[in-house]
XYZ file of C-alpha atoms in Angstrom:
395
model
C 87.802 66.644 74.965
C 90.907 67.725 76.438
C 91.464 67.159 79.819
C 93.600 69.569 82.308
C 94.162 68.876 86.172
C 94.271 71.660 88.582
C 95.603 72.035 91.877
C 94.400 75.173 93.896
C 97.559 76.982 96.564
C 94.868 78.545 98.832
C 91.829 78.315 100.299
C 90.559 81.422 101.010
C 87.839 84.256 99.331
C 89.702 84.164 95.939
C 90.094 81.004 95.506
C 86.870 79.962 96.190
C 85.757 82.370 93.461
C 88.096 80.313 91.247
C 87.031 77.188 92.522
C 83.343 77.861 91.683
C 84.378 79.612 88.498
C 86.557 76.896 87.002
C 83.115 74.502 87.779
C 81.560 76.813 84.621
C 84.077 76.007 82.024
C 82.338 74.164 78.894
C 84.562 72.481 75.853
C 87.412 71.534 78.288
C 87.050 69.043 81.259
C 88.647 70.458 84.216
C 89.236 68.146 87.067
C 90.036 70.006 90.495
C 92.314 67.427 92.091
C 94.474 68.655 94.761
C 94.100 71.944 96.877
C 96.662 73.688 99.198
C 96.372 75.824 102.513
C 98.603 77.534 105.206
C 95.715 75.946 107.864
C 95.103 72.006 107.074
C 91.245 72.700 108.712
C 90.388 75.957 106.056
C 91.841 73.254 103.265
C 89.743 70.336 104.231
C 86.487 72.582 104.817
C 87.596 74.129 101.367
C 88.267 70.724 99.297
C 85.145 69.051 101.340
C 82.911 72.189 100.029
C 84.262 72.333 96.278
C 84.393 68.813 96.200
C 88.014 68.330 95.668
C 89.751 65.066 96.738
C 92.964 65.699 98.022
C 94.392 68.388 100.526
C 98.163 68.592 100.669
C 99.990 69.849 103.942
C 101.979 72.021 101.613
C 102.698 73.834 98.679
C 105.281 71.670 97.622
C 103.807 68.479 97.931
C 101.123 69.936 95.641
C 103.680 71.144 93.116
C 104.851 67.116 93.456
C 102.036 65.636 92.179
C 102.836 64.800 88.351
C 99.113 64.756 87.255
C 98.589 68.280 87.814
C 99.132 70.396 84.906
C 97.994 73.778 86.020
C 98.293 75.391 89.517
C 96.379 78.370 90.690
C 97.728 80.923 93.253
C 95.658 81.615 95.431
C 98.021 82.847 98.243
C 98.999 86.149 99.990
C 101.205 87.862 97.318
C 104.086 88.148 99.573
C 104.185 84.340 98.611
C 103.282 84.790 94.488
C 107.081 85.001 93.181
C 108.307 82.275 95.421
C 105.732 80.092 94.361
C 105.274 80.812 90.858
C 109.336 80.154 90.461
C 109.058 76.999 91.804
C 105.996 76.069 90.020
C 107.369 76.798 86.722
C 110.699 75.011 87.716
C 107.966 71.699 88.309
C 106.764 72.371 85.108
C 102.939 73.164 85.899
C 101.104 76.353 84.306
C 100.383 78.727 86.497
C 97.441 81.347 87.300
C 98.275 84.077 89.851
C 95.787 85.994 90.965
C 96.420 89.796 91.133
C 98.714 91.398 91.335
C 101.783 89.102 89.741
C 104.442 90.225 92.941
C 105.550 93.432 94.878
C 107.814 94.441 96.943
C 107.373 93.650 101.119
C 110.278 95.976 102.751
C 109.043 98.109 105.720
C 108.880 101.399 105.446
C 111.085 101.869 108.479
C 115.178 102.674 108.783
C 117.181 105.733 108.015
C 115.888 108.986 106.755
C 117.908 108.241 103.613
C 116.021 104.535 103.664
C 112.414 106.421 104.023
C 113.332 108.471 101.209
C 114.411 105.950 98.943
C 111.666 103.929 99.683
C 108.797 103.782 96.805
C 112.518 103.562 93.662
C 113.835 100.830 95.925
C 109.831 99.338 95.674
C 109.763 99.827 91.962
C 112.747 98.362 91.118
C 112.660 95.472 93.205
C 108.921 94.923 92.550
C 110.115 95.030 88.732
C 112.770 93.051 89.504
C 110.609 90.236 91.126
C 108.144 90.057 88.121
C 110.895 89.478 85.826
C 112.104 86.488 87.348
C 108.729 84.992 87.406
C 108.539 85.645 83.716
C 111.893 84.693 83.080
C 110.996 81.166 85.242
C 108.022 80.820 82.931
C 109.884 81.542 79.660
C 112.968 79.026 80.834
C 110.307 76.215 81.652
C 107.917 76.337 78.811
C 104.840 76.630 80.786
C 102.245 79.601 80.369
C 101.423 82.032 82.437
C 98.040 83.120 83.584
C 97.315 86.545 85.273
C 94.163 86.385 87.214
C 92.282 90.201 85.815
C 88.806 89.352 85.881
C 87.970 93.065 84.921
C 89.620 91.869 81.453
C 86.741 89.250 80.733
C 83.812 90.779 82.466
C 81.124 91.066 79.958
C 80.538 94.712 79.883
C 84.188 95.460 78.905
C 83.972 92.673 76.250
C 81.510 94.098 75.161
C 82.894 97.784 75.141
C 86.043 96.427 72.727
C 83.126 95.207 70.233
C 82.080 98.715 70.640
C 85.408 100.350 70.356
C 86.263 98.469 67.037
C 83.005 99.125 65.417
C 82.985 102.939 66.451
C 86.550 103.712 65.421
C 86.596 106.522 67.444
C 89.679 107.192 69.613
C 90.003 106.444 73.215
C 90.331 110.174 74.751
C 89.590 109.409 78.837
C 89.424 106.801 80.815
C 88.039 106.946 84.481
C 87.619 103.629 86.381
C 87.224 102.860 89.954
C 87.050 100.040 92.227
C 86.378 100.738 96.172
C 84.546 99.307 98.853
C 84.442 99.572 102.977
C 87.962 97.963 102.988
C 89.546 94.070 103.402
C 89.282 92.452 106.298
C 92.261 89.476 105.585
C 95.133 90.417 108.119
C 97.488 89.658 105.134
C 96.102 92.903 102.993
C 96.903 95.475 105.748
C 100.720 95.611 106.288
C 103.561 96.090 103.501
C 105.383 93.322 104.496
C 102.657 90.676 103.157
C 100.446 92.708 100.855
C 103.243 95.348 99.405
C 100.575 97.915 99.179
C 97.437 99.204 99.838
C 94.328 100.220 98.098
C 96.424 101.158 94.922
C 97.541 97.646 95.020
C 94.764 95.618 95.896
C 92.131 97.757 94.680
C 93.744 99.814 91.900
C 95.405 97.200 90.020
C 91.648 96.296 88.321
C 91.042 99.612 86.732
C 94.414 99.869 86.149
C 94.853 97.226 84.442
C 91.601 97.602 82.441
C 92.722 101.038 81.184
C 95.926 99.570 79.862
C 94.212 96.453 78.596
C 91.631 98.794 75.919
C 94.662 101.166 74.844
C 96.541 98.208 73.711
C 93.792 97.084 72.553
C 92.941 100.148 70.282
C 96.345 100.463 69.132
C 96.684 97.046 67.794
C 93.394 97.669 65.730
C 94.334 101.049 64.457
C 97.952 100.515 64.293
C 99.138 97.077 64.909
C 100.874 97.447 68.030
C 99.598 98.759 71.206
C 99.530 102.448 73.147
C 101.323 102.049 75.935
C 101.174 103.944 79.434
C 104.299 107.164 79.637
C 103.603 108.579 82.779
C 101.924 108.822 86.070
C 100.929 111.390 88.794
C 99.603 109.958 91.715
C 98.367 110.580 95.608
C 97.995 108.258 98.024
C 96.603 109.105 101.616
C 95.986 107.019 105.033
C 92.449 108.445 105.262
C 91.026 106.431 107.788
C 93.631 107.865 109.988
C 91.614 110.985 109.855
C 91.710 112.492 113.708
C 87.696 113.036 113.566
C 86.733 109.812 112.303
C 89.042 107.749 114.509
C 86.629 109.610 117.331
C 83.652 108.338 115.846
C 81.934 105.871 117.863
C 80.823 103.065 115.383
C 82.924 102.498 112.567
C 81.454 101.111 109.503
C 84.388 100.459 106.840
C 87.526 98.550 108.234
C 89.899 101.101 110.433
C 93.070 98.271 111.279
C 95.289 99.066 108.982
C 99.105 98.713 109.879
C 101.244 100.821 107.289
C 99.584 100.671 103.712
C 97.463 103.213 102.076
C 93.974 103.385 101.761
C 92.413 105.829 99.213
C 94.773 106.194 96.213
C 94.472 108.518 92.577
C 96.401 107.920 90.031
C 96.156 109.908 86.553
C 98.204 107.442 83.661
C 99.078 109.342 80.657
C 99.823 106.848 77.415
C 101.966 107.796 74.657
C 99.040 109.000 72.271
C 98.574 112.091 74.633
C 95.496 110.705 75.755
C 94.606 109.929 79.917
C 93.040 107.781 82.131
C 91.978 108.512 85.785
C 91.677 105.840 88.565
C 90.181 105.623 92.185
C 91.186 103.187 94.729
C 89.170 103.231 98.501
C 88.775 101.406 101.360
C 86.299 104.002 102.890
C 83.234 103.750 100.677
C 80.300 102.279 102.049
C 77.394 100.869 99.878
C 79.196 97.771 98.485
C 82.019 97.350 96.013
C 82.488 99.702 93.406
C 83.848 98.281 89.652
C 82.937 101.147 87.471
C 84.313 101.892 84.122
C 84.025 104.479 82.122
C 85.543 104.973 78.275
C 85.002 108.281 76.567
C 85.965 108.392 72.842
C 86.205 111.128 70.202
C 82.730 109.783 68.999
C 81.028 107.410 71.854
C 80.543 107.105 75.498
C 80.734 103.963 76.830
C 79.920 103.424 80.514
C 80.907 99.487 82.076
C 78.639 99.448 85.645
C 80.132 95.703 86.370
C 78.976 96.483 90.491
C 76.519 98.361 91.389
C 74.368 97.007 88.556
C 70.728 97.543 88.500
C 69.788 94.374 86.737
C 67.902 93.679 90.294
C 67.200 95.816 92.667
C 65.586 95.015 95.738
C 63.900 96.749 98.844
C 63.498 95.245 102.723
C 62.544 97.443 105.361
C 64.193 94.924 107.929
C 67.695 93.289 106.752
C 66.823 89.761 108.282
C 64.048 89.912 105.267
C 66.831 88.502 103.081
C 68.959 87.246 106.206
C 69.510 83.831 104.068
C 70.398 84.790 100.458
C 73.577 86.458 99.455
C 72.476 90.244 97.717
C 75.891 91.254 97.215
C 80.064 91.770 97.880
C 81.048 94.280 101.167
C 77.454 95.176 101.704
C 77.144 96.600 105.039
C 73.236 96.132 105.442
C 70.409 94.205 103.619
C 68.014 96.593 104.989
C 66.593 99.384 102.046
C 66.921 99.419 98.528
C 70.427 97.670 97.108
C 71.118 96.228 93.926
C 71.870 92.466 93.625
C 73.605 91.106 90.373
C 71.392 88.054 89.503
C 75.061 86.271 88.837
C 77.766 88.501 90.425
C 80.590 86.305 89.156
C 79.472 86.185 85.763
C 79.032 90.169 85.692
C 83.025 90.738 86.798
C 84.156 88.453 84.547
C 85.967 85.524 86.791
C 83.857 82.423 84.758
C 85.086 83.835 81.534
C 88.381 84.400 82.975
C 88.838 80.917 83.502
C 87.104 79.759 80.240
C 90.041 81.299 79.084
C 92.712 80.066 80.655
C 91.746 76.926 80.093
C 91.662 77.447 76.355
C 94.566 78.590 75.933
C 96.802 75.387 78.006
C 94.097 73.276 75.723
C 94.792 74.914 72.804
C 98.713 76.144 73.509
C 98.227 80.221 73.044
C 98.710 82.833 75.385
C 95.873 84.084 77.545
C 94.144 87.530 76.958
C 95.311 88.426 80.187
C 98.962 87.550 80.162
C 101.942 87.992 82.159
C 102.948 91.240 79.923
C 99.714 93.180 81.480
C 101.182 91.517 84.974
C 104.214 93.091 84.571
C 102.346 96.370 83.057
C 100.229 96.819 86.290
C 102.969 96.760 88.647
C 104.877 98.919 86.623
C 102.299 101.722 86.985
C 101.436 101.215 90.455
C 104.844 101.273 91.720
C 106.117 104.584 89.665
C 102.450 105.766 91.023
C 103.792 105.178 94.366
C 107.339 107.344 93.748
C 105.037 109.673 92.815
C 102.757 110.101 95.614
C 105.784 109.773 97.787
C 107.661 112.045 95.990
C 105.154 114.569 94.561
C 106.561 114.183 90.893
C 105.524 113.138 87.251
C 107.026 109.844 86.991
C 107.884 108.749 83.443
C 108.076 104.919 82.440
C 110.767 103.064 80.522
C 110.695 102.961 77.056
C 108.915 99.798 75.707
């Protein structure tokens, strides 16, 4: 059995998620040696919980360690390039979790500056991916991009169902929301380089891209790619009448990034695909997919799924069991995913990853849908910013 050491850069919700995911894989023995963390307590709590053995002070020392073949970034994605680049350099394979890099300028300066803002984003954003990729290519080391939405089982399922059908892909519309992030590091452009697009967005986004590639290699050998965009962004919680309000029940702190987005992505077969992004929707998170084709309808409820649904009239009822993600109340009737992580798709994710170091071949979700993603968001940004159809390079 092939053996592959990993060393998590992170401690926080997503790595945990990887942590507890990578504990699933079967047919490869992963060994979690070494995590990472900005705060030496979170690390040690982290490592002492996932039973991992050593906690380095940094990054760097981590990167040091010549036993560990595969490093998973688990960071703030102002920090992804720097640390990817570096990684590669050490000659470790590296997972990033979503989204690959961005661009962390402030809005503020000049009028000319402010106006300039969302082409100086997507070129430097662009610009930034590439040299990850590049650092990857140079170094012979893979490069994993963390899309759970790619490997969740209803979607795998859907591609079965796309191949068999034949039909052709005709509309998209996918959404993930919830009642908004509460990690500091998500709600100003200089660390997260977006907003709700970004964080939220870049699932559906990059699930819609994932099944028209997908359909064109099986109908014609290489895949439909995105031409356009149109897009709106808006600060909603900024809203004068709910900033009155009393009680607030989805997150209302944020600094300068967006936080309901639309984005409608045209491909080059004509056909369209519309995505939500919100962090003002109550009720828990939202991953909903659904695929309309010239003969099939095909509908991917990862979360909310009614596979259990329970009912408490009083939320300490179920005060000690987890029911599910950005629920605001245990009290009522909510659904509760039996395995939550299984359902989105991060055990299979990493099932994956570690098949393909074991078995040298690139992942299913690769760094070409990284680079993909943050094409579309950040030509969705110039235009929401600039109220324009924004066509894509040529590919």
């Amino acid at each position: 059995m092939k053996k592959i050491i990993v060393g998590i850069i992170g401690s926080g919700f997503s790595a945990s998620l990887h942590a507890e995911a990578f504990q699933k894989v079967y047919g490869v023995e992963v060994i979690l040696k070494a995590v990472a963390g900005n705060s030496m307590e979170k690390a040690e709590a982290f490592a002492h919980k996932h039973h991992i053995p050593i906690v380095y002070s940094t990054y760097r020392e981590l990167l040091e360690d010549k036993e560990i073949d595969v490093v998973d970034l688990c960071v703030p994605n102002v920090m992804h390039a720097q640390i990817a680049i570096e990684a590669a350099q050490a000659g470790k394979h590296i997972i990033c979790e979503k989204p690959i890099t961005g661009f962390f300028g402030s809005r503020e300066g000049t009028d000319d500056q402010k106006n300039q803002y969302s082409r100086v984003a997507l070129e430097e954003a662009l610009a930034s991916t590439d040299a990850i990729l590049e650092a990857v290519k140079q170094n012979k080391v893979k490069f994993m991009y963390a899309e759970n939405w790619i490997y969740a089982p209803s979607v795998i399922k859907a591609k079965r169902l796309l191949e068999a059908g034949s039909g052709t892909i005709l509309d998209i519309r996918a959404e993930e929301s919830h009642s908004g992030s509460h990690a500091k590091a998500s709600k100003r452009l200089e660390t997260a380089g977006g907003g709700s697009l970004l964080i939220l967005g870049s699932h559906p986004i990059a699930a819609a891209i994932h099944l028209k590639n997908f359909e064109g290699r099986i109908k014609g050998g290489k895949p439909i790619r995105v031409q356009s965009v149109v897009a709106d962004t808006s600060s909603i919680t900024e809203t004068p009448s709910f900033q009155a309000e009393d009680k607030h029940w989805v997150v209302t702190d944020w600094v300068n990034v967006e936080t309901w987005a639309s984005i409608i992505m045209t491909f080059t077969d004509g056909t369209k695909a519309v995505i939500f992004a919100s962090f003002a929707v109550l009720g828990g998170i939202r991953n909903v997919l659904d695929i309309y084709t010239s003969n099939s309808v095909i509908k991917c409820n990862m979360t909310p799924n009614d596979g259990c649904m329970i009912y408490a009239p009083h939320p300490d009822i179920f005060e000690q069991e987890y029911i599910a993600e950005k629920l605001e109340t245990k009290a009522g009737w909510n659904y509760t995913t039996p395995d939550e992580d299984w359902i989105r798709g991060y055990p299979q994710e990493m099932q994956d990853f570690m098949e393909s170091i074991a078995e040298d071949r690139e992942p299913v979700s690769d760094g070409q849908l990284a680079r993909d993603v943050i094409e579309v968001i950040y030509s969705a940004y110039v235009s929401a910013q600039t109220g324009t159809r924004v066509e894509l390079a040529a590919q």
